[in-house]
Every structure is written in structure tokens, then in C-alpha cells.
PDB file of C-alpha atoms in Angstrom:
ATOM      1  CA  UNK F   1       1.135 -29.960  25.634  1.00  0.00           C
ATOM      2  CA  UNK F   2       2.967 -29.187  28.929  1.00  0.00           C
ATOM      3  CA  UNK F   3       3.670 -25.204  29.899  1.00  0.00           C
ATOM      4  CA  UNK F   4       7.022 -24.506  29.983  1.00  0.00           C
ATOM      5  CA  UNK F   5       8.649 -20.979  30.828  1.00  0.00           C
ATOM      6  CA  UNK F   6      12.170 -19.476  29.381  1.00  0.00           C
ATOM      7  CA  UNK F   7      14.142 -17.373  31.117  1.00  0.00           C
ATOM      8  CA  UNK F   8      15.988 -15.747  28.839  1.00  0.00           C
ATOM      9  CA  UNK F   9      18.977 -13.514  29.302  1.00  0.00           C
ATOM     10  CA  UNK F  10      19.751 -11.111  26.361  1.00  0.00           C
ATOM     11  CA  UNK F  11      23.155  -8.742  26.130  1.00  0.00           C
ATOM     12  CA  UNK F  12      23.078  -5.530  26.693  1.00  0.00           C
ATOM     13  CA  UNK F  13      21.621  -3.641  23.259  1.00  0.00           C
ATOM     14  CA  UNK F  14      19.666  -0.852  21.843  1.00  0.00           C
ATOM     15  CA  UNK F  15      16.143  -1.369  21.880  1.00  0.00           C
ATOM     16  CA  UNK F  16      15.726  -2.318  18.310  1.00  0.00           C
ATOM     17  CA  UNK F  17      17.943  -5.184  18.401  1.00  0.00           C
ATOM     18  CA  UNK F  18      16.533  -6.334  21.317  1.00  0.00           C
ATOM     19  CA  UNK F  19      13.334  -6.599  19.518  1.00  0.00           C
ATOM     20  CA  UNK F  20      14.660  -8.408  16.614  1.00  0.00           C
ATOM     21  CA  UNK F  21      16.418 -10.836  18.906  1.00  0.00           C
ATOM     22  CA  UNK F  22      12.567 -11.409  20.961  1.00  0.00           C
ATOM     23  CA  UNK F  23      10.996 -12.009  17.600  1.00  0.00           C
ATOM     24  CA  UNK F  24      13.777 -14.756  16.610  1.00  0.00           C
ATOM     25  CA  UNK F  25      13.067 -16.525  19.432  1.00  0.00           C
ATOM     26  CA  UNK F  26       9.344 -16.521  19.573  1.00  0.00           C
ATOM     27  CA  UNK F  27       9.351 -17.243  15.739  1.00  0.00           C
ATOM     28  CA  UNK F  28      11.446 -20.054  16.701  1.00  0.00           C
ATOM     29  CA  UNK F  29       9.494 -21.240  19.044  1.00  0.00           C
ATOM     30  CA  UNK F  30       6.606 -20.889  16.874  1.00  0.00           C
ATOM     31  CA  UNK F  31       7.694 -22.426  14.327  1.00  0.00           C
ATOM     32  CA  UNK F  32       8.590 -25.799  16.562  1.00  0.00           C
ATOM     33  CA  UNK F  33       4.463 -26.181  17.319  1.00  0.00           C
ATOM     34  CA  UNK F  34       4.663 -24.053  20.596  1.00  0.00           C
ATOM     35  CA  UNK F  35       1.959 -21.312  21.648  1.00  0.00           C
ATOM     36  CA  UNK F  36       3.162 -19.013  23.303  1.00  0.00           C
ATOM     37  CA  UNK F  37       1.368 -17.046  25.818  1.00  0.00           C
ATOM     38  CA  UNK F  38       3.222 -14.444  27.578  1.00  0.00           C
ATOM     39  CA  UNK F  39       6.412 -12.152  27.554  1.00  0.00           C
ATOM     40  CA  UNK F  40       7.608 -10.389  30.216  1.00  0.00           C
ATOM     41  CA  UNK F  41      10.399  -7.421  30.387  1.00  0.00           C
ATOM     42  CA  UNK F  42      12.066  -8.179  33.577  1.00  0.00           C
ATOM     43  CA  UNK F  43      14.413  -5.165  32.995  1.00  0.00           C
ATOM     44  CA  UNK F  44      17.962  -4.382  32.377  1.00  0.00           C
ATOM     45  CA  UNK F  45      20.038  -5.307  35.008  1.00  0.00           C
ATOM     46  CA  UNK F  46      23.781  -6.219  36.513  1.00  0.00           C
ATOM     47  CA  UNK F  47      24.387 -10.015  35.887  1.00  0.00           C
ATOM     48  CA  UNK F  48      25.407 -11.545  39.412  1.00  0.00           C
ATOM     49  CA  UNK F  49      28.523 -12.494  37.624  1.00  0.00           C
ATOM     50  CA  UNK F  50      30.509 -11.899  34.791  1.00  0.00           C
ATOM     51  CA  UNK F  51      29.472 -14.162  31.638  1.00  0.00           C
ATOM     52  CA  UNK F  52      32.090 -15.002  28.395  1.00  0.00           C
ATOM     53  CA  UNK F  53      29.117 -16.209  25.606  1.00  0.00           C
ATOM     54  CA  UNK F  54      30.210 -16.249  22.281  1.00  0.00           C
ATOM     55  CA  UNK F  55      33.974 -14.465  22.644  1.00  0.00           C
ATOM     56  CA  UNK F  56      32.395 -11.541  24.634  1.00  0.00           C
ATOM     57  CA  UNK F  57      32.298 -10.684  28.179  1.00  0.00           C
ATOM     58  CA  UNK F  58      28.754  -9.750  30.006  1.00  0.00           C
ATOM     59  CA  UNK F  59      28.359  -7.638  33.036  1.00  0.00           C
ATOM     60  CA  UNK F  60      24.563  -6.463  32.064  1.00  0.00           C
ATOM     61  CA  UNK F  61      22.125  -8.145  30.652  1.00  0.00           C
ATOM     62  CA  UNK F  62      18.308  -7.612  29.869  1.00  0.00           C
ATOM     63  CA  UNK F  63      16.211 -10.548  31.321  1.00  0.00           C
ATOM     64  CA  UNK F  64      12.760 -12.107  30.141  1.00  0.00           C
ATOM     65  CA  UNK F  65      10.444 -14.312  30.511  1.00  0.00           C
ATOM     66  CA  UNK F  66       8.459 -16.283  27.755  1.00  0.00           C
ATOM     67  CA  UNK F  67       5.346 -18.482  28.971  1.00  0.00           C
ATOM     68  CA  UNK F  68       4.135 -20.774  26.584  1.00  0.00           C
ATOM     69  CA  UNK F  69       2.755 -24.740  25.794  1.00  0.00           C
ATOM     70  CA  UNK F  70       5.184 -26.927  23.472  1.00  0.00           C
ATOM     71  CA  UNK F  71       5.897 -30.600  22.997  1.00  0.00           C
ATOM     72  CA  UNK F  72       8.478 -31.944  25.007  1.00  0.00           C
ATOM     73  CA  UNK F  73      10.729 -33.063  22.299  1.00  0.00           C
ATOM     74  CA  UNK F  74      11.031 -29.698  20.562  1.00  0.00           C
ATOM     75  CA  UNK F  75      13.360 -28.377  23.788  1.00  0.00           C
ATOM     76  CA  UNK F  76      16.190 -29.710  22.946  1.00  0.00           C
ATOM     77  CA  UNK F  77      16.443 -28.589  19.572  1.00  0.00           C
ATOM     78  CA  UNK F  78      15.077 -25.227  20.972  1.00  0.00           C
ATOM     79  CA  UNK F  79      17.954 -24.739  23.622  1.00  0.00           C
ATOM     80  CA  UNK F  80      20.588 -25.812  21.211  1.00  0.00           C
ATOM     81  CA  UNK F  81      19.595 -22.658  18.368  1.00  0.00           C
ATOM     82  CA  UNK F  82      19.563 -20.701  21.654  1.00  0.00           C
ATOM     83  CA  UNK F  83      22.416 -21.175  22.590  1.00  0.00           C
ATOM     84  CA  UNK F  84      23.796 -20.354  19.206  1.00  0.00           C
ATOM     85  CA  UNK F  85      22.355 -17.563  18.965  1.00  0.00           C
ATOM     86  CA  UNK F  86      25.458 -14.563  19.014  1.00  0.00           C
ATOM     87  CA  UNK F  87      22.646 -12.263  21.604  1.00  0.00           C
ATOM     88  CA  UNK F  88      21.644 -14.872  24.084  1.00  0.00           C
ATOM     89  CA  UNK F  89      23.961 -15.074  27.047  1.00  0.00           C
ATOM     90  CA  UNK F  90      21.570 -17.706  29.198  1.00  0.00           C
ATOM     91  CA  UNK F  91      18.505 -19.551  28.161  1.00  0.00           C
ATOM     92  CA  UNK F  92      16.648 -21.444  30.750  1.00  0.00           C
ATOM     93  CA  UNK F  93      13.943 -23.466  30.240  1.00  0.00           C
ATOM     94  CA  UNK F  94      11.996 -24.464  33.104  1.00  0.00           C
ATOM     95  CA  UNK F  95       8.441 -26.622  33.236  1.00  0.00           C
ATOM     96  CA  UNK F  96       5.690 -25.019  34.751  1.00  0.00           C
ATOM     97  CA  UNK F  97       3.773 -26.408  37.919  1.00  0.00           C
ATOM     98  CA  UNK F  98       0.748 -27.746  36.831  1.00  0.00           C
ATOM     99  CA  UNK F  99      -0.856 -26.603  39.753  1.00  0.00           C
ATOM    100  CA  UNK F 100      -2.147 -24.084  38.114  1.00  0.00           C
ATOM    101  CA  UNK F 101      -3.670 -26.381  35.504  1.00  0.00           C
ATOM    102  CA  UNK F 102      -5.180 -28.487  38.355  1.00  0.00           C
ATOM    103  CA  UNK F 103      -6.862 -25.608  40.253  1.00  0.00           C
ATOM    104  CA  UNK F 104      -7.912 -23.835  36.665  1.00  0.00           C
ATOM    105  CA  UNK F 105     -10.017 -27.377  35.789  1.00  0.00           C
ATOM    106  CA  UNK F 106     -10.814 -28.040  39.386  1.00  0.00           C
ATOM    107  CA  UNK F 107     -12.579 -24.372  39.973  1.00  0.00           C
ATOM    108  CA  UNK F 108     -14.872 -24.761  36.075  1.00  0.00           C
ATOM    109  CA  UNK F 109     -15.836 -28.186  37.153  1.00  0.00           C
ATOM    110  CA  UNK F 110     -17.006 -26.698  41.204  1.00  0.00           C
ATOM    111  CA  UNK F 111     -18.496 -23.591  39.320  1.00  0.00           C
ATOM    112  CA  UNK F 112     -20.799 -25.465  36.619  1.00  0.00           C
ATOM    113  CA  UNK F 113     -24.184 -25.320  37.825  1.00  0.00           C
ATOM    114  CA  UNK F 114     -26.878 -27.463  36.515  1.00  0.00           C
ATOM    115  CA  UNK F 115     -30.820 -26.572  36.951  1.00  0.00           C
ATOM    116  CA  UNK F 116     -33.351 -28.460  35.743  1.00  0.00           C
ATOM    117  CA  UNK F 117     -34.339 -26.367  32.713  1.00  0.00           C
ATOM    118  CA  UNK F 118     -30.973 -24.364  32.432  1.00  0.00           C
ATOM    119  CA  UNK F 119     -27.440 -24.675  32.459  1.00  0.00           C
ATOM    120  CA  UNK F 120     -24.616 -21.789  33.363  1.00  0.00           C
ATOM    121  CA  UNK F 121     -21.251 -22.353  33.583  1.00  0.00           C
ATOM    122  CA  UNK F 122     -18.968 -19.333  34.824  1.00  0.00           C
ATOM    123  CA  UNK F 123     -15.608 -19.452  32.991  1.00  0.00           C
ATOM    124  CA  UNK F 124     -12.577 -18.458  35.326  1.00  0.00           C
TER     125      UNK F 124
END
């Protein structure tokens, strides 16, 4: 499965329904076959432009990030009950370089050593 990353734009709420809104959307995701593997608060902050989602007008906005693998053919479905969703302002879904994935396999493979009699790998 391919890494993907959301960027996900939330209105402006108290913290609890912030939560709530977070768990929607990584039980959605869930739910789909994705793993996810990271979320990150990016903060409350001004939006670099005024946004009309849903009937409402956005000037701040609470930002994260969600890292996690899925199947390509889930994302579509995915960004469509995003955008429906009345607490989203902007979902962005953006695929991950797979650099990272490269140099990951790359570095186990250069750091398993064989000996005659024993073998050690070193996990990065």
C-alpha cells in the first residue's frame, strides 16, 4: 500500500469537538483498509484567506496532519465524506515520496551482516 499524508484543515472549535471530528476521520479512514501512522497538531492558526465551506465563513482554522498507508482506490471515496463533513474546511491528500521507503530498505539490506556461524541484522 502506498503512504499517503492528509492535510487536514478543521474550523475553529472547542477542544472536544475537535476530537470527535479527528476520530471521524481516522475511523473513516480505518474503516476503508488504511493504517494509519501518525497525527500531528499543527496548531490553530489564521487561514491565508477567507474560506465559505458548508454556508459558513472561515478566518481560523486548526490544521493537521494524518500519515498513513491505504489503497489507492479508497481516496476518492475518502475525500468525497470529507468534504461532506459540516467541520472540515480543506482536506488534502497528498502521496508520500517514497524516498523514504527506498533509503529505509536500502540501509537494512547495507546493515545485514552475515558471519559464518552467525547472523545480525540491525533494524533502523
Amino acid at each position: 500500500m502506498p503512504r499517503y499524508e492528509l492535510a487536514l484543515i478543521l474550523k475553529q472549535m472547542q477542544r472536544p469537538e475537535t476530537a470527535a471530528a479527528l476520530r471521524r476521520t481516522v475511523e473513516t479512514l480505518m474503516e476503508r483498509g488504511a493504517v494509519v501512522r501518525d497525527l500531528e497538531n499543527m496548531g490553530e492558526r489564521l487561514l491565508p484567506y477567507k474560506i465559505t465551506k458548508h454556508n459558513q465563513k472561515h478566518s481560523r482554522g486548526s490544521y493537521f496532519l494524518l500519515d498513513f498507508y491505504a489503497a489507492p482506490n479508497i481516496l476518492t471515496g475518502l475525500l468525497d465524506h470529507l468534504h461532506r463533513d459540516v467541520d472540515v474546511v480543506r482536506p488534502t491528500v497528498l502521496k508520500k515520496d517514497t524516498q523514504d521507503q527506498v533509503f529505509t530498505a536500502l540501509m537494512q539490506k547495507m546493515c545485514r551482516l552475515t558471519l559464518p556461524s552467525l547472523t545480525f541484522s540491525i533494524v533502523v
